[in-house]
């Protein structure tokens, strides 16, 4: 019988603080239209962080609140309830003059082009740069550079009336991006563009995110550009109902598909589970779960090895076995409603994917193949 290691008494350390602050920070944001009896709530208790250099795509049905949220972030509406900060500045209670100053630091791309019909494409972009006191030579060079990047090198002297709808949209995009804004807000930026022009736009946005650490929030129904996103947010009836890190979700799905308990799930079911999973790290010797405590999480080992101990009636811990990558633990207490039946200790540095109790039970209820696999494993362990 192995003695329980002294390290078993260690507590899991708190995760290291994130060095970088969000460029957008939203907490418990509500919004209403109308007054008195006609007052109607359109946003409900929304919270969201967007980091510098992150591309976030917001999807959802028409009328779900996407554009309302976008215009609040862009200081085009007044914040009513909750916290909304952009680049460290709270937008609550700002005067109209102060809101204008915030807007000048944001690049807006909307479906309505709002170009000056008497000015050429080059002049429209230059005019936007003049608001920021650019040097005249640099101003023109930058305008030509970004119009060229968007495929308009041969159209820079054309007025909007001589441009197609897609070309006008690209001029509007060039105007929004020319000043190297820290934050770019886009509402259906590729809706009027063909596949090639739409790809030019998203490639430019991706480059700005990577090279200049610009944060980009895009409202779209265009499935062709989802691959550029770092995160996809889905809104329904004024609420953010999912907030998925795309690369992480894909990584989790690939990992889950190799694990016995998830191997029978189709892609849709895997995605549903992956969207709910959190990533956790534990140092060697950390107690991940403790015998006799209430169960609140299901764990899947992504990397590392854990040791399982069960205390006998006299309280003496006994080593039972080890679990390795691809195996899981924590399901018994969630299924039975009883206290944890074992203590799990990280043998070396361990990484896990976890499902909280509510999400674990929701997965059981909605995904038959997952339910069957979990119960099969549970009864085998009895």
XYZ file of C-alpha atoms in Angstrom:
382
model
C 0.000 0.000 0.000
C 1.376 3.397 -0.943
C 1.195 6.250 1.521
C -0.561 9.401 0.418
C 2.142 11.913 -0.634
C 2.697 14.963 1.523
C 1.941 17.055 -1.525
C -1.667 15.929 -1.190
C -2.185 18.700 1.337
C -1.288 21.319 -1.236
C -4.028 23.585 -2.553
C -4.322 24.429 -6.226
C -2.770 27.893 -6.741
C -4.816 30.670 -8.244
C -4.145 31.193 -11.975
C -1.634 33.870 -12.874
C -3.106 37.291 -13.532
C -3.492 38.202 -17.169
C -0.951 40.809 -18.128
C -2.992 42.398 -20.897
C -6.168 44.339 -20.211
C -9.263 43.982 -22.428
C -9.776 46.712 -25.021
C -13.539 46.245 -24.572
C -14.943 45.371 -21.172
C -18.680 44.850 -20.713
C -20.361 43.760 -17.490
C -24.089 43.201 -16.908
C -25.098 45.501 -19.761
C -28.826 46.145 -20.242
C -30.488 48.446 -22.751
C -34.030 49.673 -23.362
C -35.918 51.366 -26.162
C -38.853 53.713 -25.566
C -40.253 55.378 -22.456
C -42.962 54.644 -19.904
C -45.362 51.860 -20.795
C -43.790 51.591 -24.249
C -40.361 50.895 -22.742
C -38.949 47.610 -24.033
C -35.771 45.849 -22.954
C -33.578 44.808 -25.899
C -30.312 43.769 -24.185
C -30.248 41.551 -21.103
C -27.337 41.257 -18.645
C -24.570 40.903 -21.233
C -20.902 40.566 -20.271
C -17.970 40.389 -22.673
C -14.213 41.054 -22.843
C -12.401 41.647 -26.139
C -8.611 41.598 -25.981
C -6.167 43.635 -28.115
C -5.474 41.849 -31.395
C -8.588 39.703 -31.153
C -11.063 39.254 -34.011
C -14.554 38.557 -32.677
C -17.457 37.676 -34.966
C -20.980 38.196 -33.643
C -23.781 36.152 -35.155
C -27.464 35.683 -34.418
C -30.892 36.161 -36.015
C -32.184 39.574 -37.084
C -33.486 41.533 -34.119
C -31.307 39.695 -31.596
C -29.526 42.862 -30.449
C -26.234 42.589 -32.340
C -26.303 46.044 -33.920
C -27.580 47.658 -30.709
C -24.620 46.197 -28.818
C -22.235 47.306 -31.573
C -23.507 50.895 -31.482
C -23.208 51.041 -27.694
C -19.581 49.921 -27.902
C -18.999 52.546 -30.597
C -20.362 55.336 -28.352
C -23.212 55.930 -30.802
C -25.760 55.289 -28.040
C -25.758 56.214 -24.365
C -25.073 53.441 -21.852
C -28.119 53.011 -19.596
C -27.353 50.122 -17.242
C -24.191 48.129 -16.606
C -20.487 48.727 -17.260
C -18.997 49.459 -20.684
C -15.335 50.450 -21.097
C -13.422 51.012 -24.335
C -9.630 51.237 -24.192
C -9.794 51.794 -20.445
C -12.391 54.594 -20.644
C -15.812 54.061 -19.034
C -18.550 55.172 -21.444
C -21.164 55.539 -18.710
C -22.239 59.131 -18.159
C -20.072 60.749 -20.857
C -21.197 64.003 -22.434
C -21.876 64.165 -26.178
C -18.567 65.969 -26.697
C -16.711 63.216 -24.831
C -18.518 60.521 -26.821
C -17.373 62.211 -30.058
C -13.757 61.948 -28.857
C -14.225 58.238 -28.223
C -15.709 57.741 -31.706
C -12.681 59.352 -33.333
C -10.511 56.522 -32.016
C -12.748 53.844 -33.538
C -12.949 52.648 -37.126
C -16.579 52.151 -38.175
C -17.650 49.998 -41.115
C -21.398 50.044 -41.728
C -23.584 48.775 -44.552
C -24.514 52.342 -45.512
C -21.422 53.731 -47.231
C -21.987 57.411 -46.305
C -19.405 58.561 -48.835
C -19.272 62.141 -50.111
C -20.640 61.864 -53.623
C -18.624 64.813 -54.980
C -15.276 63.487 -53.712
C -13.121 60.777 -55.263
C -12.302 57.561 -53.426
C -8.891 59.021 -52.548
C -10.409 62.273 -51.284
C -12.983 60.436 -49.167
C -10.205 58.530 -47.383
C -7.961 61.600 -47.093
C -10.794 63.603 -45.556
C -11.119 61.045 -42.749
C -7.386 61.263 -42.088
C -7.493 65.071 -41.947
C -9.637 64.809 -38.816
C -6.593 63.332 -37.093
C -4.118 65.994 -38.246
C -2.044 63.754 -40.489
C 0.882 65.276 -42.395
C -0.327 66.024 -45.964
C 2.295 63.811 -47.659
C 1.802 60.873 -45.280
C -1.948 61.339 -45.489
C -2.041 60.799 -49.250
C 0.462 57.932 -49.122
C -1.600 56.126 -46.494
C -4.839 56.620 -48.422
C -3.284 55.209 -51.609
C -1.744 52.327 -49.661
C -4.982 51.135 -48.095
C -7.107 51.640 -51.226
C -4.547 49.575 -53.139
C -4.636 46.842 -50.473
C -8.386 46.631 -51.049
C -8.025 46.235 -54.809
C -8.908 49.822 -55.788
C -5.572 51.012 -57.174
C -7.177 51.704 -60.552
C -10.204 53.448 -59.022
C -8.720 55.907 -56.546
C -9.785 58.968 -58.590
C -13.332 57.738 -59.256
C -16.272 59.393 -57.493
C -18.787 57.041 -55.790
C -21.306 57.397 -58.617
C -18.826 55.723 -60.979
C -18.101 52.831 -58.640
C -20.040 49.615 -58.135
C -21.755 48.895 -54.821
C -18.939 46.568 -53.787
C -16.305 49.141 -54.721
C -18.081 51.846 -52.698
C -18.145 49.459 -49.753
C -14.384 48.961 -50.061
C -13.815 52.730 -50.098
C -15.843 52.981 -46.883
C -13.744 50.196 -45.375
C -10.526 51.943 -46.431
C -11.750 55.164 -44.804
C -12.457 53.314 -41.538
C -9.095 51.552 -41.411
C -6.801 54.283 -42.693
C -6.038 55.837 -39.301
C -4.796 52.585 -37.729
C -7.654 52.529 -35.181
C -7.205 50.521 -31.985
C -10.789 49.299 -32.321
C -12.713 48.425 -35.495
C -16.477 47.875 -35.427
C -17.985 46.365 -38.560
C -21.635 45.670 -39.385
C -21.905 43.238 -42.333
C -18.661 44.508 -43.950
C -18.641 41.843 -46.688
C -22.372 41.668 -47.453
C -22.057 43.594 -50.748
C -18.784 41.958 -51.814
C -18.038 38.936 -53.953
C -15.897 36.120 -52.542
C -12.555 37.542 -53.722
C -13.222 41.100 -52.486
C -14.594 39.782 -49.191
C -11.426 37.756 -48.698
C -9.299 40.872 -49.373
C -11.198 42.677 -46.623
C -10.873 39.951 -43.998
C -7.196 39.408 -44.824
C -6.572 43.113 -44.241
C -8.493 42.989 -40.956
C -6.488 39.952 -39.896
C -3.245 41.759 -40.700
C -4.300 44.770 -38.621
C -5.111 42.476 -35.715
C -1.794 40.646 -35.941
C 0.556 43.526 -36.716
C -1.094 46.482 -34.977
C -2.978 44.659 -32.194
C -6.252 46.212 -33.317
C -9.371 44.644 -31.804
C -12.042 43.880 -34.387
C -15.709 43.176 -33.686
C -17.729 42.076 -36.714
C -21.486 41.552 -36.943
C -22.168 39.258 -39.882
C -24.282 36.524 -41.431
C -21.492 35.750 -43.928
C -20.306 32.193 -43.238
C -17.437 32.680 -45.696
C -15.454 34.752 -43.192
C -15.965 32.729 -39.988
C -12.497 31.201 -40.389
C -10.832 34.555 -39.619
C -12.373 34.746 -36.142
C -10.537 34.115 -32.892
C -13.900 33.957 -31.182
C -17.523 33.624 -32.281
C -20.329 35.101 -30.190
C -23.938 34.169 -30.774
C -26.771 36.454 -29.652
C -30.399 35.428 -29.258
C -33.184 37.683 -27.953
C -30.807 40.307 -26.591
C -28.515 37.852 -24.806
C -25.064 36.480 -25.542
C -25.857 32.769 -25.450
C -22.467 31.407 -26.527
C -18.950 32.789 -26.579
C -16.556 30.342 -28.231
C -12.796 30.572 -28.732
C -12.632 29.143 -32.244
C -9.109 27.708 -32.297
C -9.541 26.289 -28.812
C -12.918 24.790 -29.712
C -11.453 23.093 -32.796
C -8.529 21.812 -30.711
C -10.891 20.410 -28.074
C -13.057 18.728 -30.734
C -10.016 17.013 -32.266
C -8.917 15.843 -28.826
C -12.399 14.643 -27.833
C -12.749 12.645 -31.035
C -9.746 10.524 -29.950
C -11.142 9.822 -26.464
C -13.175 6.636 -25.920
C -16.021 8.329 -24.080
C -16.534 10.876 -26.884
C -15.500 8.784 -29.887
C -19.085 8.005 -30.909
C -20.225 11.632 -31.023
C -20.879 13.316 -34.351
C -19.340 16.696 -35.175
C -22.373 18.671 -34.001
C -22.426 16.891 -30.630
C -18.652 17.275 -30.209
C -18.938 20.996 -30.893
C -21.699 21.404 -28.319
C -19.541 19.747 -25.660
C -16.377 21.618 -26.674
C -18.127 24.987 -26.427
C -18.899 24.340 -22.753
C -15.487 23.045 -21.703
C -12.946 25.055 -19.737
C -9.182 24.592 -19.697
C -7.349 24.175 -16.386
C -3.721 23.567 -15.355
C -2.481 21.910 -12.162
C 1.134 21.717 -10.888
C 2.655 18.440 -9.671
C 1.169 17.421 -6.322
C -1.949 19.557 -6.616
C -5.172 18.074 -5.268
C -7.678 18.263 -8.116
C -10.585 16.682 -6.269
C -10.768 15.458 -2.663
C -12.645 12.471 -1.271
C -15.748 13.452 0.709
C -16.263 16.811 -0.997
C -19.245 17.702 -3.161
C -18.762 17.077 -6.876
C -19.062 20.089 -9.142
C -16.959 19.254 -12.245
C -16.236 16.521 -14.757
C -12.561 16.297 -15.840
C -10.967 15.032 -19.033
C -7.168 14.655 -18.992
C -5.589 16.572 -21.833
C -1.983 16.102 -20.699
C -0.183 14.508 -17.767
C -0.936 11.757 -15.245
C -3.049 11.791 -12.063
C -3.043 9.299 -9.179
C -6.253 8.028 -7.591
C -6.405 7.457 -3.816
C -9.254 6.072 -1.701
C -9.184 6.307 2.099
C -10.238 3.211 4.039
C -12.534 3.251 7.073
C -9.603 4.200 9.270
C -8.842 7.196 7.077
C -5.660 5.714 5.605
C -5.314 6.629 1.921
C -4.561 3.841 -0.513
C -3.197 4.251 -4.007
C -5.646 2.659 -6.477
C -4.348 3.416 -9.953
C -3.239 6.214 -12.289
C -5.108 7.919 -15.113
C -3.422 9.270 -18.207
C -4.139 11.455 -21.244
C -7.592 10.857 -22.736
C -9.060 9.362 -19.557
C -11.558 11.122 -17.331
C -12.749 11.357 -13.748
C -15.293 13.153 -11.590
C -18.398 11.708 -13.249
C -19.480 9.478 -10.340
C -20.438 12.250 -7.913
C -22.246 14.118 -10.688
C -24.253 11.036 -11.668
C -25.033 9.742 -8.158
C -25.367 13.008 -6.261
C -23.058 11.568 -3.581
C -19.814 13.040 -2.285
C -16.512 12.470 -4.066
C -15.471 8.834 -3.671
C -11.754 9.357 -4.232
C -8.955 11.879 -4.064
C -7.222 12.766 -7.330
C -3.671 14.166 -7.250
C -1.604 15.520 -10.139
C 1.418 13.207 -10.477
C 3.157 15.670 -12.785
C 2.098 18.882 -14.541
C -1.495 18.261 -15.606
C -3.838 19.942 -18.083
C -7.551 19.180 -18.146
C -10.707 20.083 -19.988
C -13.585 20.442 -17.534
C -17.363 20.583 -17.665
C -19.250 22.230 -14.816
C -22.071 20.250 -13.194
C -24.892 22.023 -15.052
C -23.185 21.707 -18.459
C -22.324 18.045 -17.793
C -25.943 17.261 -16.975
C -27.167 19.244 -19.988
C -24.827 17.232 -22.239
C -26.187 14.004 -20.783
C -29.749 15.137 -21.399
C -29.230 16.312 -24.973
C -26.617 13.943 -26.430
C -27.666 10.284 -26.261
C -24.324 8.849 -27.376
C -22.448 10.804 -24.689
C -24.962 9.669 -22.050
C -24.550 6.029 -23.049
C -20.775 6.190 -22.950
C -20.673 7.945 -19.558
C -23.094 5.505 -17.932
C -21.226 2.546 -19.413
C -17.966 3.811 -17.931
C -19.668 4.645 -14.624
C -21.063 1.126 -14.113
C -17.781 -0.461 -15.167
C -16.094 1.426 -12.344
C -18.553 0.216 -9.693
